[in-house]
Each structure stands twice: as C-alpha cells, then as structure tokens.
Coordinates of C-alpha atoms in Angstrom, one line a residue:
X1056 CA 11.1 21.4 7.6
X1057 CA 13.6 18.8 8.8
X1058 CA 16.6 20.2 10.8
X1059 CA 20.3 18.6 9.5
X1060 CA 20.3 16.3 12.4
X1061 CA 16.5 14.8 12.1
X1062 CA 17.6 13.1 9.3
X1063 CA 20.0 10.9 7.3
X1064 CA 20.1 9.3 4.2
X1065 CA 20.7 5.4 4.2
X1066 CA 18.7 2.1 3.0
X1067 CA 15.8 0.2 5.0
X1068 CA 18.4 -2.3 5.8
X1069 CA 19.6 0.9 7.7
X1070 CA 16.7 1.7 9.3
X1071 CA 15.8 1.2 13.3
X1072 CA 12.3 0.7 13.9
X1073 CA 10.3 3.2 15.0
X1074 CA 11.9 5.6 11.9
X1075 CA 10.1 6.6 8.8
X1076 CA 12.1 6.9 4.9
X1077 CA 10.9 9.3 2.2
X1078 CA 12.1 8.9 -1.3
X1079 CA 14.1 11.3 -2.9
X1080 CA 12.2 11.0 -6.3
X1081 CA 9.8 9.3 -7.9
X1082 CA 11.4 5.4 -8.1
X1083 CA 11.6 5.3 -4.1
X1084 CA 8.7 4.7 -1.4
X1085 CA 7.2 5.9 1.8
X1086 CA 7.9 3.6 4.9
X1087 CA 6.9 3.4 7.6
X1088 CA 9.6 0.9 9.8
X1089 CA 8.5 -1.0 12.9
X1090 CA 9.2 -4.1 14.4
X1091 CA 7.4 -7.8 13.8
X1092 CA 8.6 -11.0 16.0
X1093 CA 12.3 -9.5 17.0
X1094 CA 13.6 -7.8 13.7
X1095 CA 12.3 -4.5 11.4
X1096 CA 9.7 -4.6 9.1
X1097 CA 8.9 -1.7 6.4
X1098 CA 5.3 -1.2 6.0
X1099 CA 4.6 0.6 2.5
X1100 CA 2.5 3.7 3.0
X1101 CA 1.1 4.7 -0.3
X1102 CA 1.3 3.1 -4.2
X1103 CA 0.4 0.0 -5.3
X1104 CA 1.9 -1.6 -2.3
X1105 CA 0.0 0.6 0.7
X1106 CA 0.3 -1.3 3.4
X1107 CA 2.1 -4.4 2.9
X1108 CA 5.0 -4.6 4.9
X1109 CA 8.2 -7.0 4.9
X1110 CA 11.1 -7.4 6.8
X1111 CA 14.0 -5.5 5.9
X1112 CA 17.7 -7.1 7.2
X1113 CA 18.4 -7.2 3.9
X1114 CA 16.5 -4.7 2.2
X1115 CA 19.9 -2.4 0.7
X1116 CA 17.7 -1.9 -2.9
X1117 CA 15.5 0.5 -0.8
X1118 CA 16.9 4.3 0.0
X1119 CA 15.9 7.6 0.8
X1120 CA 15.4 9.7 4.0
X1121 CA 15.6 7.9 7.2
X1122 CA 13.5 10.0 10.1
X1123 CA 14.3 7.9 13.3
X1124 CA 12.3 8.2 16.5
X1125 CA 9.0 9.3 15.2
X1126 CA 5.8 8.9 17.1
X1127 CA 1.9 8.0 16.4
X1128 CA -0.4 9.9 17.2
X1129 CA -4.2 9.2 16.9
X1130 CA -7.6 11.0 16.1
X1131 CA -9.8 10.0 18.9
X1132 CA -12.8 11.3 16.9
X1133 CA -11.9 7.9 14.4
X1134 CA -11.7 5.0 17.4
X1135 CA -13.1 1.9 17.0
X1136 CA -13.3 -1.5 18.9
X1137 CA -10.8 -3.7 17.2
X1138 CA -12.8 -6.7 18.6
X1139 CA -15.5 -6.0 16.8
X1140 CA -13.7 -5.2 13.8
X1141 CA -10.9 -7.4 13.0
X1142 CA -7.6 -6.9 11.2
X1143 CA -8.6 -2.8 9.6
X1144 CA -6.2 -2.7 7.3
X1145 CA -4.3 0.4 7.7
X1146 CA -5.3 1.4 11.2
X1147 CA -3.5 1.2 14.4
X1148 CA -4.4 -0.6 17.5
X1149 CA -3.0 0.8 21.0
X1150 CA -3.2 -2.5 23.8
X1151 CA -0.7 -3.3 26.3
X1152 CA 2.1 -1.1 25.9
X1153 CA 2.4 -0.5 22.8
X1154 CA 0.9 0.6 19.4
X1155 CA 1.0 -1.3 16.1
X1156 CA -0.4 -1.4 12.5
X1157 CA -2.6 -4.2 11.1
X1158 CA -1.0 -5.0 7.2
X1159 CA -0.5 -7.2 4.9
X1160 CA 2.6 -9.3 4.7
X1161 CA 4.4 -9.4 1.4
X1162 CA 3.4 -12.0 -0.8
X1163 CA 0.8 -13.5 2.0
X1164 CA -3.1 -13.9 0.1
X1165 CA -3.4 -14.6 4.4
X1166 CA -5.0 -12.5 7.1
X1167 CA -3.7 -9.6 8.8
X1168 CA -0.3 -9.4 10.9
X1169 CA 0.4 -6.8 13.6
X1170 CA 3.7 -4.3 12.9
X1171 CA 4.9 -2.8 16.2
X1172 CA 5.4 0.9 15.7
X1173 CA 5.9 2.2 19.2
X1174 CA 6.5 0.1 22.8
X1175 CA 6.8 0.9 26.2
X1176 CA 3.9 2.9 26.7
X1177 CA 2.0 3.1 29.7
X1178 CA 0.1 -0.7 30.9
X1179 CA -3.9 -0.4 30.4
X1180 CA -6.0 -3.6 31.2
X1181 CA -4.5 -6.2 28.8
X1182 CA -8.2 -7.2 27.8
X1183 CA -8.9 -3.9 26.4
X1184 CA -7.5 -2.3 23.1
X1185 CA -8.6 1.0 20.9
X1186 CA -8.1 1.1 16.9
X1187 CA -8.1 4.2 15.4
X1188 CA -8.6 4.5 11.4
X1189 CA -7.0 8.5 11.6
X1190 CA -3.5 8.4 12.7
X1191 CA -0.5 10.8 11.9
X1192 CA 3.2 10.2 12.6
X1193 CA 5.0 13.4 14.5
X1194 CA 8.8 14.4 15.2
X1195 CA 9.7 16.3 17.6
X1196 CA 8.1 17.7 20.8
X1197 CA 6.3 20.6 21.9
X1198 CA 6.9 23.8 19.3
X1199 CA 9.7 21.7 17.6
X1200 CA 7.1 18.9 16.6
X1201 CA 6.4 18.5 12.7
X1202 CA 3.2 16.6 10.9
X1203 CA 5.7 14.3 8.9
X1204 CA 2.4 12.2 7.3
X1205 CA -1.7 11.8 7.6
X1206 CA -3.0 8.7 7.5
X1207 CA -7.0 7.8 6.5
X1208 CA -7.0 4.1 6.8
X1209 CA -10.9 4.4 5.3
X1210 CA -10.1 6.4 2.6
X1211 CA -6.3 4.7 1.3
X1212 CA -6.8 2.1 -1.0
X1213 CA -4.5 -1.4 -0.1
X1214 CA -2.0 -3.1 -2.0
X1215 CA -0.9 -6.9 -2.7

C-alpha cells in the first residue's frame, strides 16, 4: 500500500524522472520515467508497447499515478556482461554512476538506446559494467520499503 503522500495523480508531462505512473483503469499504461540526453523519457513496461520509451515534455494524453523517487534494485543471481551481450532489451546496466535501461525508441526500427533510471551512484572503473535481466523497482527504505513492480527481461515479450 501507498501512503497519501507517496503518490499523486498527474500526466507524464508531470512526471520527474526517476518516478513510476500506474493507470487507474484499463485505457492507461505502466511507466517507468527516466531521463535520455537532458529531458524525461517514459519507458512502457508491459502491453503491446513493453519497452519502448519516448520523451514526454509533452506527453498530457498520458495519466495515472505518479510514484516519484523510486529505486532499482537488481537480482545478482540474473547478471550478465553487457559487452558480451549487447542492447538486452529490457535489462538494466549499472556503469559509472548510474543505472539505466536498454529500449526501444518510439517509432525507431534502429538499435537500442540507454534510459537513465538512477544517477549519482557510487564511481566503479568506468571500463566495467553489470546487466542484470531481473530487476524490481522499490519505494521506500528499510521496513517502509514496498515491491512497487518485477521485472523478467527474459521472460517479457517487447513491443514496436
């Protein structure tokens, strides 16, 4: 359960990256919002559209619950080299300092682009990165912190 002040309602041209919107019935979307060269993006996590993602200044025709300042976390058991394998759809990547997701972008028959979902992380060597294909996003800390959603990059079938 959400407490009154984990949560608003608004539109993705609302949203801060970083945040995750649920729909409020069965016409709206899951998104996951993080940030590609300077401005949000909405990544689509689940339907037809599972993970293509698009940037959303303008994006007012999109509403539901906005869940601001949610985290990643990983299942180690699920890492992978993302040298060795390229652009997963679906997975997430921590290098640097930060964490992102490998999707599509809207109307792209392209490669993969690189959503930012967290930054300012602690530095590791900058030639070394970890993928994981089992991810979950969290709110909260400690006995306050909440499963919000489970990702299986292997198992989720991608859109576009």
């Amino acid at each position: 359960m959400l407490s009154s002040k984990e949560f608003s309602v608004g539109t993705l041209s609302d949203a801060k990256p970083f945040s995750l919107m649920l729909p409020r019935g069965g016409y709206e979307a899951t998104f996951l919002i993080g940030q590609i060269e300077g401005g949000p993006a909405a990544v689509f996590l689940g339907g037809n559209y599972n993970f293509v993602f698009f940037e959303t200044s303008a994006a007012s025709n999109w509403a539901g619950l906005l869940i601001p300042n949610i985290r990643v976390e990983v299942d180690e058991a699920s890492v992978f080299d993302p040298r060795s394998v390229y652009g997963k759809v679906g997975a997430v990547v921590r290098s640097g300092t930060e964490i992102v997701i490998y999707a599509k972008r809207d109307g792209s028959y392209g490669g993969l682009s690189k959503v930012t979902l967290e930054t300012g992380l602690l530095e590791i060597n900058p030639q070394l990165s970890a993928g994981f294909t089992k991810w979950q996003l969290v709110n909260g800390e400690g006995l306050e912190k909440r499963v919000l959603l489970e990702v299986d990059a292997d198992k989720v079938e991608t859109g576009n």
